[in-house]
PDB file of C-alpha atoms in Angstrom:
ATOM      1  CA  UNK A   4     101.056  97.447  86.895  1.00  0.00           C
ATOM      2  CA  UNK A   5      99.307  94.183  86.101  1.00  0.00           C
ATOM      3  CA  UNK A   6     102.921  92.482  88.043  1.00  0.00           C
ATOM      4  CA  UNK A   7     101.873  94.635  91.101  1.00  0.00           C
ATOM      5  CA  UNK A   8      98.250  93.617  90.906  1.00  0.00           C
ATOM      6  CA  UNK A   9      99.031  89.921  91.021  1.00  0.00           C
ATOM      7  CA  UNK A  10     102.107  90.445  94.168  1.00  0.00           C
ATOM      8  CA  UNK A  11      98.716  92.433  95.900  1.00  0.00           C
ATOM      9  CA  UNK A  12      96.315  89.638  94.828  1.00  0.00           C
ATOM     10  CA  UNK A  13      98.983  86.737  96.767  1.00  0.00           C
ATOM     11  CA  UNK A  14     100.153  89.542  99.491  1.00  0.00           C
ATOM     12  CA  UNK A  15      96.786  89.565 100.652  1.00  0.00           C
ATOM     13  CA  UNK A  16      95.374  86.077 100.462  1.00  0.00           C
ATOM     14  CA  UNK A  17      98.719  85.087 102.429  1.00  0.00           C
ATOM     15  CA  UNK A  18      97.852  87.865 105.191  1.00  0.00           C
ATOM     16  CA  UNK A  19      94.113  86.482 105.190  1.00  0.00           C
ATOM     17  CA  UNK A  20      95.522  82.691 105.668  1.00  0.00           C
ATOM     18  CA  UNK A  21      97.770  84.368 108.953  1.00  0.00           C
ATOM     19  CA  UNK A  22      94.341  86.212 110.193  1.00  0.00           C
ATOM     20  CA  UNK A  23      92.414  82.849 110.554  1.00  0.00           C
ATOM     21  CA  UNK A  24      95.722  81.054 112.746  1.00  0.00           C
ATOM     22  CA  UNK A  25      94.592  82.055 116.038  1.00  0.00           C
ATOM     23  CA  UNK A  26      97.911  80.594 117.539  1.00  0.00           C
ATOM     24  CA  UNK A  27      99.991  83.402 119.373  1.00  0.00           C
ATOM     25  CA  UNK A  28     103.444  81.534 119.396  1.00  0.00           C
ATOM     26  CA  UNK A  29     102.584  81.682 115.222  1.00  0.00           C
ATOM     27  CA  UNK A  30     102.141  85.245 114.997  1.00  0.00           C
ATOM     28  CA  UNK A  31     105.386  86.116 117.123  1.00  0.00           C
ATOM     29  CA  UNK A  32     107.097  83.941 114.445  1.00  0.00           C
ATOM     30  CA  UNK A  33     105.900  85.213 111.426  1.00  0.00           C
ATOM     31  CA  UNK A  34     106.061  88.901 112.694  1.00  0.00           C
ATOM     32  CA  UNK A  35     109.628  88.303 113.758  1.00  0.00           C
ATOM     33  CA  UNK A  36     110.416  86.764 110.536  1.00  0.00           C
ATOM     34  CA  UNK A  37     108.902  89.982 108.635  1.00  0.00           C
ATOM     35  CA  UNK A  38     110.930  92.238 111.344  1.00  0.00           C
ATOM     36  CA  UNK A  39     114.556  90.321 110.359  1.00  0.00           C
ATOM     37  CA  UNK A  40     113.637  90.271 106.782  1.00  0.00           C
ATOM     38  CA  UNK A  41     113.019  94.345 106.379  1.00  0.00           C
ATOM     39  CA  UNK A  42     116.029  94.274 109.207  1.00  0.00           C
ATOM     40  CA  UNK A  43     118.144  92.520 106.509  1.00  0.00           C
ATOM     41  CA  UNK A  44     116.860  94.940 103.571  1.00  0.00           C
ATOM     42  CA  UNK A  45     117.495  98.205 106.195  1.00  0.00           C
ATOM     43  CA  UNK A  46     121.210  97.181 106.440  1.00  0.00           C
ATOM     44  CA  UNK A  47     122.154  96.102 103.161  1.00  0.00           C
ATOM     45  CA  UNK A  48     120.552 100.111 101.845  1.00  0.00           C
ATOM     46  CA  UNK A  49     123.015 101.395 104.282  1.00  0.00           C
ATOM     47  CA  UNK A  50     126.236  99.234 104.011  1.00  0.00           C
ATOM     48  CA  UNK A  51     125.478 100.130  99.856  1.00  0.00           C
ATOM     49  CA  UNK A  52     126.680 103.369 100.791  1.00  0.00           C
ATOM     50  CA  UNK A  53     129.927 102.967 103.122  1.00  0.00           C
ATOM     51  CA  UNK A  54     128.171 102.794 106.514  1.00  0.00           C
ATOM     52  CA  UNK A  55     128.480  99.656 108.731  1.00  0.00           C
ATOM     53  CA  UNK A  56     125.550  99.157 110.826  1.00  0.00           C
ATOM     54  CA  UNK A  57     126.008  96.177 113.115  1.00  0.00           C
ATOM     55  CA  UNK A  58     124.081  93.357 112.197  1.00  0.00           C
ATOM     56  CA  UNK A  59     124.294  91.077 114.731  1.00  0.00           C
ATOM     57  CA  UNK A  60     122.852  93.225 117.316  1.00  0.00           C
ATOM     58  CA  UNK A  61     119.908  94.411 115.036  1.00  0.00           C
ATOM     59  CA  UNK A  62     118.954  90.395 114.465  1.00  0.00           C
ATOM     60  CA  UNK A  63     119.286  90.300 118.135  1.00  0.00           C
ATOM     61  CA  UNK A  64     116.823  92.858 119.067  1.00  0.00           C
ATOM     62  CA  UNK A  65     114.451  91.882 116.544  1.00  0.00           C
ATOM     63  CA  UNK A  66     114.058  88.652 118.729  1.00  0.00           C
ATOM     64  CA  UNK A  67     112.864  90.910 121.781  1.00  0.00           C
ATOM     65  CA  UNK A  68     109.783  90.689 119.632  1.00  0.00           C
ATOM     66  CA  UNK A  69     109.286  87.374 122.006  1.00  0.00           C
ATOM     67  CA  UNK A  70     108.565  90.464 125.311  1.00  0.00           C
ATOM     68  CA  UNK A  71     105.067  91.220 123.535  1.00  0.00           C
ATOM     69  CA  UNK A  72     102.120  89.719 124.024  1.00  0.00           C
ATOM     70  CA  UNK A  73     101.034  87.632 127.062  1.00  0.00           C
ATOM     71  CA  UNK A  74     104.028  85.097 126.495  1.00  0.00           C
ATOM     72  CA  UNK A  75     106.233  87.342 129.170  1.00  0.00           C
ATOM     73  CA  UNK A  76     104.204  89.463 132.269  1.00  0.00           C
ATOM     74  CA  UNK A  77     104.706  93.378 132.667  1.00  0.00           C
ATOM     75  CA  UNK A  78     106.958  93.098 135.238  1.00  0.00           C
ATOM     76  CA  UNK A  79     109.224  90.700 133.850  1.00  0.00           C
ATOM     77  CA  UNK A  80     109.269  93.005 130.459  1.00  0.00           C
ATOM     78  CA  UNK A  81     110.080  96.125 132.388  1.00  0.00           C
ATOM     79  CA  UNK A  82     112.925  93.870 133.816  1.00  0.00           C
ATOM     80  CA  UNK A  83     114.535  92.908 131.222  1.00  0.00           C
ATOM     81  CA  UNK A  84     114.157  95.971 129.133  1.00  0.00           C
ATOM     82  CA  UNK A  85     115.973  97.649 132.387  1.00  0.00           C
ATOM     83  CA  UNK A  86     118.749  95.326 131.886  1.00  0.00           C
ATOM     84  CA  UNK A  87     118.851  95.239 128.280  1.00  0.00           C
ATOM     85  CA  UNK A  88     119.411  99.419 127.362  1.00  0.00           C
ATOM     86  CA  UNK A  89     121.937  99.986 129.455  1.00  0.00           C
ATOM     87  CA  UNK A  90     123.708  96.597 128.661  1.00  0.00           C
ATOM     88  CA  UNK A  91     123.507  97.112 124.774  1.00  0.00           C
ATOM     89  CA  UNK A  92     124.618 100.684 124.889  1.00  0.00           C
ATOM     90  CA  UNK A  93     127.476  99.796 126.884  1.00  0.00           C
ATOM     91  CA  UNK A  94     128.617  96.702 124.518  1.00  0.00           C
ATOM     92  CA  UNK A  95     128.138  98.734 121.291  1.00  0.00           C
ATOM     93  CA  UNK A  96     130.725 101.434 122.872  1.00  0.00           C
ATOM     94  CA  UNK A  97     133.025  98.520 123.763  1.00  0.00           C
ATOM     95  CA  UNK A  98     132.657  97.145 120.301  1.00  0.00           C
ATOM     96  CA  UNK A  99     133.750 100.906 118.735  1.00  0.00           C
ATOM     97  CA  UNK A 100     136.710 100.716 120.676  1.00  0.00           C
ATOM     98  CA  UNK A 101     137.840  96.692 120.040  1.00  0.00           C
ATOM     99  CA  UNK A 102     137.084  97.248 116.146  1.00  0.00           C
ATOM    100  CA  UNK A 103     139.594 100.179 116.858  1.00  0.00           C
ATOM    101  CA  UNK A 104     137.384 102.745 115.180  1.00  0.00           C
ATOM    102  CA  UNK A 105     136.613 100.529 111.705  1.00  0.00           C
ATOM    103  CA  UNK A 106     132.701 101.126 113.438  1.00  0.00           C
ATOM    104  CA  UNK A 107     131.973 104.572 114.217  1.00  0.00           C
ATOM    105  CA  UNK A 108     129.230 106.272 115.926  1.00  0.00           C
ATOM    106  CA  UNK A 109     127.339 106.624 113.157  1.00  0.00           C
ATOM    107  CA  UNK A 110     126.901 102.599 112.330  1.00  0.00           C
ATOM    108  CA  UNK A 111     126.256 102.491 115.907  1.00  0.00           C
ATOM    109  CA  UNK A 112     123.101 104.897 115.874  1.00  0.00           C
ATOM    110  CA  UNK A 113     122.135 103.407 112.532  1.00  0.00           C
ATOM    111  CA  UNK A 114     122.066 100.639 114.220  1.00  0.00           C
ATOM    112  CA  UNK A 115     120.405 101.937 117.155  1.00  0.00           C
ATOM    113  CA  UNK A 116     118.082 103.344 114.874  1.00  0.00           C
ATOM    114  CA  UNK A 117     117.268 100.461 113.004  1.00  0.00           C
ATOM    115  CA  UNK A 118     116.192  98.377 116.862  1.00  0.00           C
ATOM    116  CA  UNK A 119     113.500 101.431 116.884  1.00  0.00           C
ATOM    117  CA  UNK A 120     112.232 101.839 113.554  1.00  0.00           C
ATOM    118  CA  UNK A 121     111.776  98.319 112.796  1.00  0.00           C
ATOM    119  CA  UNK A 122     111.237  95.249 115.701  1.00  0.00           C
ATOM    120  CA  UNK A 123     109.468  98.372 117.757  1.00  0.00           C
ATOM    121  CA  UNK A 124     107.069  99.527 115.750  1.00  0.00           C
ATOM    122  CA  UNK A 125     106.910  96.205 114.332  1.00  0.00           C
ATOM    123  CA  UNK A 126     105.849  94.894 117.891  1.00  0.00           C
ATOM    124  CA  UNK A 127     102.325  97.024 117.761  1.00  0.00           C
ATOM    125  CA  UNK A 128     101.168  94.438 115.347  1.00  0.00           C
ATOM    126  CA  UNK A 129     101.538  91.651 117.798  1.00  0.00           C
ATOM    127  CA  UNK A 130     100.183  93.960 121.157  1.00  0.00           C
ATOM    128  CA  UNK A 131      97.080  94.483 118.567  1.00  0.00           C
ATOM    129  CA  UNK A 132      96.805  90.670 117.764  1.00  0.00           C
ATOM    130  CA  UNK A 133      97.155  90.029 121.990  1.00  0.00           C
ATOM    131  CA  UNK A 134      93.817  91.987 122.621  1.00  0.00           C
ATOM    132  CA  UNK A 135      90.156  90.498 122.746  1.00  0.00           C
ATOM    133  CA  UNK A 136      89.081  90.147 119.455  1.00  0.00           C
ATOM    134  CA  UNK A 137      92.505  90.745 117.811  1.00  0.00           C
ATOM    135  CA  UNK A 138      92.282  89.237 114.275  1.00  0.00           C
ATOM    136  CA  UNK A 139      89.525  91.447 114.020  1.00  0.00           C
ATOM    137  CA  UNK A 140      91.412  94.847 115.682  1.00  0.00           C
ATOM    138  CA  UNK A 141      94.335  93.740 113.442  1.00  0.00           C
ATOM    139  CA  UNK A 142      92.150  95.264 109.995  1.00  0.00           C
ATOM    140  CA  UNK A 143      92.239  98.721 111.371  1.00  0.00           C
ATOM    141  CA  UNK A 144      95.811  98.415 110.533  1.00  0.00           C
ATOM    142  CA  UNK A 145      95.693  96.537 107.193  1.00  0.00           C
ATOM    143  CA  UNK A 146      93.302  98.749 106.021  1.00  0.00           C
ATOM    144  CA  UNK A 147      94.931 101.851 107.477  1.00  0.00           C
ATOM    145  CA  UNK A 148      98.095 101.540 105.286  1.00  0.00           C
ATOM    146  CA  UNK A 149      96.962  99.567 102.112  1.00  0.00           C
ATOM    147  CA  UNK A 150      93.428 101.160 101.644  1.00  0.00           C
ATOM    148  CA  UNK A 151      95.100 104.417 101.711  1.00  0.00           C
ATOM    149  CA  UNK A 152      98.231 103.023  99.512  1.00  0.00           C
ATOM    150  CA  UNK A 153      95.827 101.168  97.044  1.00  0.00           C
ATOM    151  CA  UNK A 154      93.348 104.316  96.697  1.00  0.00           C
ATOM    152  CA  UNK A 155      96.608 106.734  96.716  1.00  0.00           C
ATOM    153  CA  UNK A 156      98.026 105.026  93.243  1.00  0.00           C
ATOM    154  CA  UNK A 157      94.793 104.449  91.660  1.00  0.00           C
ATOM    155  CA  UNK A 158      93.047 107.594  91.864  1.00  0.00           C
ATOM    156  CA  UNK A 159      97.030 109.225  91.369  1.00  0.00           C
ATOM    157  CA  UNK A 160      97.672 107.434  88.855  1.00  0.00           C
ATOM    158  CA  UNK A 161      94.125 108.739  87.061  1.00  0.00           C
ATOM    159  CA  UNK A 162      93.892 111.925  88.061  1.00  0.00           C
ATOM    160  CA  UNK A 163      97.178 112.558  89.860  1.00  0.00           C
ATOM    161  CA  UNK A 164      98.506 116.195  89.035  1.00  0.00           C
ATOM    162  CA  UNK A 165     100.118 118.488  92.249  1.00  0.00           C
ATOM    163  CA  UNK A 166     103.020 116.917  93.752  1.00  0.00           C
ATOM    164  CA  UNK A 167     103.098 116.457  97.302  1.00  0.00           C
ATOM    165  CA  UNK A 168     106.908 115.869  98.215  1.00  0.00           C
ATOM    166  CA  UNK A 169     108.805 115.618  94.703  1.00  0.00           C
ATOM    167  CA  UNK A 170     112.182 115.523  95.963  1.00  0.00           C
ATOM    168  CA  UNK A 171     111.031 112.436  98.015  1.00  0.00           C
ATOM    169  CA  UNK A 172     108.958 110.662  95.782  1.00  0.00           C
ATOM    170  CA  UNK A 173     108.335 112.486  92.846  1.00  0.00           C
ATOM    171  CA  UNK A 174     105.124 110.367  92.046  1.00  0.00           C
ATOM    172  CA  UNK A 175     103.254 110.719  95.087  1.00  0.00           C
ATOM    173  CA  UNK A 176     100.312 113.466  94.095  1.00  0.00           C
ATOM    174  CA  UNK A 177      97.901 115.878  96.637  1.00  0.00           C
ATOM    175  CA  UNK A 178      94.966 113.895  94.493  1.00  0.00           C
ATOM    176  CA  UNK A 179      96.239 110.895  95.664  1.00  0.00           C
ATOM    177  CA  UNK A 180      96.836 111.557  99.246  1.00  0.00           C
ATOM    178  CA  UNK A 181      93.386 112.967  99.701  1.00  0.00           C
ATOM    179  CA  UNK A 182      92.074 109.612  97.724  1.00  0.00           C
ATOM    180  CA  UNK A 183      94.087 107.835 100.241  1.00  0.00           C
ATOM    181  CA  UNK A 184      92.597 109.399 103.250  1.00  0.00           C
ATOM    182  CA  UNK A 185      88.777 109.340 101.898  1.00  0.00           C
ATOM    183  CA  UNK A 186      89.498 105.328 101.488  1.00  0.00           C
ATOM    184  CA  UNK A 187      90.813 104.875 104.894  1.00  0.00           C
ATOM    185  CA  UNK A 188      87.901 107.097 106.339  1.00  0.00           C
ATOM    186  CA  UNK A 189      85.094 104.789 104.279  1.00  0.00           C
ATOM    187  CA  UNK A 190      86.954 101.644 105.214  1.00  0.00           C
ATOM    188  CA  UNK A 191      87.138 102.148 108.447  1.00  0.00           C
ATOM    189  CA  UNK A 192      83.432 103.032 109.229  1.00  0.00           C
ATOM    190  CA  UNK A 193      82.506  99.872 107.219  1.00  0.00           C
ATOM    191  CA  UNK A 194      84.699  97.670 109.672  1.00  0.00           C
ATOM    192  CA  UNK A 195      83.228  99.443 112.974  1.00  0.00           C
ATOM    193  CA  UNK A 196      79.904  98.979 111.827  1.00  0.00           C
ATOM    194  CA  UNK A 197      80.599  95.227 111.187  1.00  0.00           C
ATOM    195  CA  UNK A 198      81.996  95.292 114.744  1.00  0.00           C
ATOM    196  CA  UNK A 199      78.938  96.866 116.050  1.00  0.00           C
ATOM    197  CA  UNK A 200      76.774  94.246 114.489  1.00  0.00           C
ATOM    198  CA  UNK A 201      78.447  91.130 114.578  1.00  0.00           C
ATOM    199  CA  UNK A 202      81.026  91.516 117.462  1.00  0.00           C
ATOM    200  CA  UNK A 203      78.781  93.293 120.334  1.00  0.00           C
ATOM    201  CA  UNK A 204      80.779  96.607 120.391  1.00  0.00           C
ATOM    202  CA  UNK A 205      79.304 100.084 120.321  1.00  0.00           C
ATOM    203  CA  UNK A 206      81.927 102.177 118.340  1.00  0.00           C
ATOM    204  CA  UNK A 207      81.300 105.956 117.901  1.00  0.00           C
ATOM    205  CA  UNK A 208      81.352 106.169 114.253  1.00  0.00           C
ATOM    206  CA  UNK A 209      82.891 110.112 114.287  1.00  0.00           C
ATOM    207  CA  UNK A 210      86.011 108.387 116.862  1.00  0.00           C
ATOM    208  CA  UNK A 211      86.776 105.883 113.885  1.00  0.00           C
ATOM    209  CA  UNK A 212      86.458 107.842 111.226  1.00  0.00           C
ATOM    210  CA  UNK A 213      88.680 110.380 113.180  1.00  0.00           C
ATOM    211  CA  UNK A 214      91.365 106.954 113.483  1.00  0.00           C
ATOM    212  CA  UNK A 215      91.256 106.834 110.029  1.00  0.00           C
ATOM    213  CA  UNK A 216      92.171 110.222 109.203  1.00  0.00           C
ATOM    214  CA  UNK A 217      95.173 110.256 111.483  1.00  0.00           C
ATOM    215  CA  UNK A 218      96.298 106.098 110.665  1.00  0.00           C
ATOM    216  CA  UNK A 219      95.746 107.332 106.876  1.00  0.00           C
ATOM    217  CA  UNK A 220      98.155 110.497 107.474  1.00  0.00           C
ATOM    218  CA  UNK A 221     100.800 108.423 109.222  1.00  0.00           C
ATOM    219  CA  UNK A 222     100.657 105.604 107.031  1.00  0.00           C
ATOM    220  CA  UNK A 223     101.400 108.369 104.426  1.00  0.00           C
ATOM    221  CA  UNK A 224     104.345 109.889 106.315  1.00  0.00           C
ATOM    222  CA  UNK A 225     105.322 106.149 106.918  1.00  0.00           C
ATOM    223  CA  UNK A 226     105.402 105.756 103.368  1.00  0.00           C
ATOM    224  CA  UNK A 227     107.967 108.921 102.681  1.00  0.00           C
ATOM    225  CA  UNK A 228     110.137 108.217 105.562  1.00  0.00           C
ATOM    226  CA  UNK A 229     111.072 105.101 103.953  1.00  0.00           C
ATOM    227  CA  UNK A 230     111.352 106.954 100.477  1.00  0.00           C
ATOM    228  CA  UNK A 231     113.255 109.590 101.770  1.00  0.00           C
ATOM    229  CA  UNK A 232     115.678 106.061 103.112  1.00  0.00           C
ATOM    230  CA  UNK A 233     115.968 105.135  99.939  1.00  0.00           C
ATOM    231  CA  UNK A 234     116.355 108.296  98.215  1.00  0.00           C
ATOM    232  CA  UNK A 235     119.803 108.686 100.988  1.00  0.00           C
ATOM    233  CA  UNK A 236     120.871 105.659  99.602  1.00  0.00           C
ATOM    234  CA  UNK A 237     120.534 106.247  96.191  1.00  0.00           C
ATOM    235  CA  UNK A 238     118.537 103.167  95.636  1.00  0.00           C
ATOM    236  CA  UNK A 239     114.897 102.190  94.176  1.00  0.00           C
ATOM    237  CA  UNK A 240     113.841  99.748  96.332  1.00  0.00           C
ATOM    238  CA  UNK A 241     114.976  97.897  99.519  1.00  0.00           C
ATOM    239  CA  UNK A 242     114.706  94.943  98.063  1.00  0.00           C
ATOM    240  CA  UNK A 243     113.385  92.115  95.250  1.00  0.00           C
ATOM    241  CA  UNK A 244     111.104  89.505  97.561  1.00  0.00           C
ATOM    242  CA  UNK A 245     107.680  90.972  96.295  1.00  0.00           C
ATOM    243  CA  UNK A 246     107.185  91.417  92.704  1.00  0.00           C
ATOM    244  CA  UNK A 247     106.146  94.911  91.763  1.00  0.00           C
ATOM    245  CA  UNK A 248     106.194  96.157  95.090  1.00  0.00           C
ATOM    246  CA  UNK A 249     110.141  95.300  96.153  1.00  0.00           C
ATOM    247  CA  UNK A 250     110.967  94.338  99.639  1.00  0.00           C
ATOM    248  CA  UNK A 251     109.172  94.391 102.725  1.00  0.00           C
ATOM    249  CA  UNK A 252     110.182  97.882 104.159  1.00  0.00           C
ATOM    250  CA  UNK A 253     108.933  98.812 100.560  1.00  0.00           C
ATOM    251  CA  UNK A 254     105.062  96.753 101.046  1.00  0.00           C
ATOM    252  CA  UNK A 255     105.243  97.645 105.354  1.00  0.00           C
ATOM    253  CA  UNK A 256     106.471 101.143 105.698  1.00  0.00           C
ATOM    254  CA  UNK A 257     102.827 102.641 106.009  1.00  0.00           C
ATOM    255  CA  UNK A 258     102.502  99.787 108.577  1.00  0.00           C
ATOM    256  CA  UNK A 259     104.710 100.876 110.923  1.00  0.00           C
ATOM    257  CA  UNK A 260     103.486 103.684 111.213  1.00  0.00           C
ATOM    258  CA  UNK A 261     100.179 102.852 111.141  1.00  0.00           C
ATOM    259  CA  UNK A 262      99.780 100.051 114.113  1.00  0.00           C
ATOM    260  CA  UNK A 263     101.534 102.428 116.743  1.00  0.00           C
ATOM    261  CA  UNK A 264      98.700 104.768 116.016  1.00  0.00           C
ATOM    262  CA  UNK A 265      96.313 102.623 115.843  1.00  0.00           C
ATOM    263  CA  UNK A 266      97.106 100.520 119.593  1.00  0.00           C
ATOM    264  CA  UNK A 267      96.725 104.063 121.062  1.00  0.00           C
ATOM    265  CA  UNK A 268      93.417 104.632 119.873  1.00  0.00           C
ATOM    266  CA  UNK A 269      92.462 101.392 121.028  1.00  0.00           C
ATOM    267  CA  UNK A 270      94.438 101.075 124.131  1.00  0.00           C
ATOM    268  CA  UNK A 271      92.538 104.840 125.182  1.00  0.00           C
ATOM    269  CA  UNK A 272      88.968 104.213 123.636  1.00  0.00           C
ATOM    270  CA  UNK A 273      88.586  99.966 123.988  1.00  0.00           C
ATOM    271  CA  UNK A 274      90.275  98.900 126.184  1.00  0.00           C
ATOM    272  CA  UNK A 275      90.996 102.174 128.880  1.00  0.00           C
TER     273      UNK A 275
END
């Protein structure tokens, strides 16, 4: 525990030193770098187990992490992405049939798979960090997954005692989850109220604390969907990189889930 402390302690000071970088071209980079990292991580789980999920193009898509923002205009994203699908399920067909069946469908929707799960989802963090005011819209999402993880173990770990989804993560308690959910809710009014003071915005306070039942519950689900990844692979974690916590799909699962939800609510209440 005291290992996983000290990981959380440098975690978070490194994500605080990102948050004051206002430099766009610097948070493409670093979330790309995150996105080819828990890429890497995502295909060595599955190739541990016989499947073949092609790596190239899963590197390759992470780097369409450059489309978000305001680096590339609407119109020119639409393009490309209507070039892109159509291209990339064409080639992976192509690439079946020239490995002469070595790659099967399978690796190719794992791989497929992977392009969604991971530089997608990943790409709401940037589109958050694009708005007005993002290194301050950005906390809705830290604090929607690691409140909720950090009050989930604690308060588990004390008073933990129903299981919530054994078979998935056997230490993941009811207590827990709620604990999770109350510390996303609190957090959450906290950060629109700083907002509302310091920032000139008038959040409803019953809206956000709404957000941070739903980011908690997702971040939550984020969190299992990645167990229940693991527990198909028959491993513990995806990888080593983080002390006590194991590799980035391990620390950013709850993300992922998390900043999707979170750009909606924003996208439909802020910025409409």
């Amino acid at each position: 525990m005291k290992q996983r402390i000290i990981s959380s302690v440098i975690y978070f000071a490194l994500l605080l030193c990102i948050l004051l970088v206002d430099i766009p071209i610097v948070d493409t980079i670093i979330v790309l770098l995150i996105s080819v990292i828990a890429m890497h991580e995502y295909n060595k789980a599955f190739k541990s187990i016989g499947y073949h999920p092609i790596s190239l193009v899963s590197y390759i898509g992470c780097g369409f992490l450059f489309l978000m923002g305001d680096i590339v205009t609407y119109e020119d994203k639409m393009l490309i992405i209507r070039i892109a699908l159509p291209a990339l399920i064409i080639l992976l067909f192509m690439y079946i049939i020239l490995k002469k069946l070595k790659i099967t469908v399978v690796d190719v929707a794992l791989t497929v798979f992977s392009l969604l799960y991971i530089p997608f989802l990943f790409s709401f963090i940037k589109l958050i960090l694009s708005m007005p005011n993002g290194r301050i819209l950005i906390w809705f999402v830290l604090l929607g997954a690691f409140a909720s993880d950090m009050m989930a173990y604690f308060i588990g770990c004390k008073f933990g005692k129903k299981k919530i989804c054994p078979e998935i993560s056997p230490k993941k308690t009811v207590e827990g989850s709620i604990a999770g959910i109350i510390g996303v809710i609190v957090s959450y009014i906290v950060l629109a109220l700083i907002m509302n003071n310091f920032y000139d915005y008038s959040i409803n306070i019953f809206l956000v604390a709404f957000m941070g039942l739903v980011t908690s519950i997702a971040g939550q689900f984020g969190d299992l969907s990645a167990s229940s990844i693991k527990r198909y692979c028959g491993i513990k974690d995806f990888g080593t990189i983080m002390p006590g916590h194991g590799g980035i799909l391990d620390r950013c699962d709850s993300i992922l889930f998390v900043a999707p939800i979170v750009y909606m609510f924003l996208k439909l209440y802020l910025f409409m």
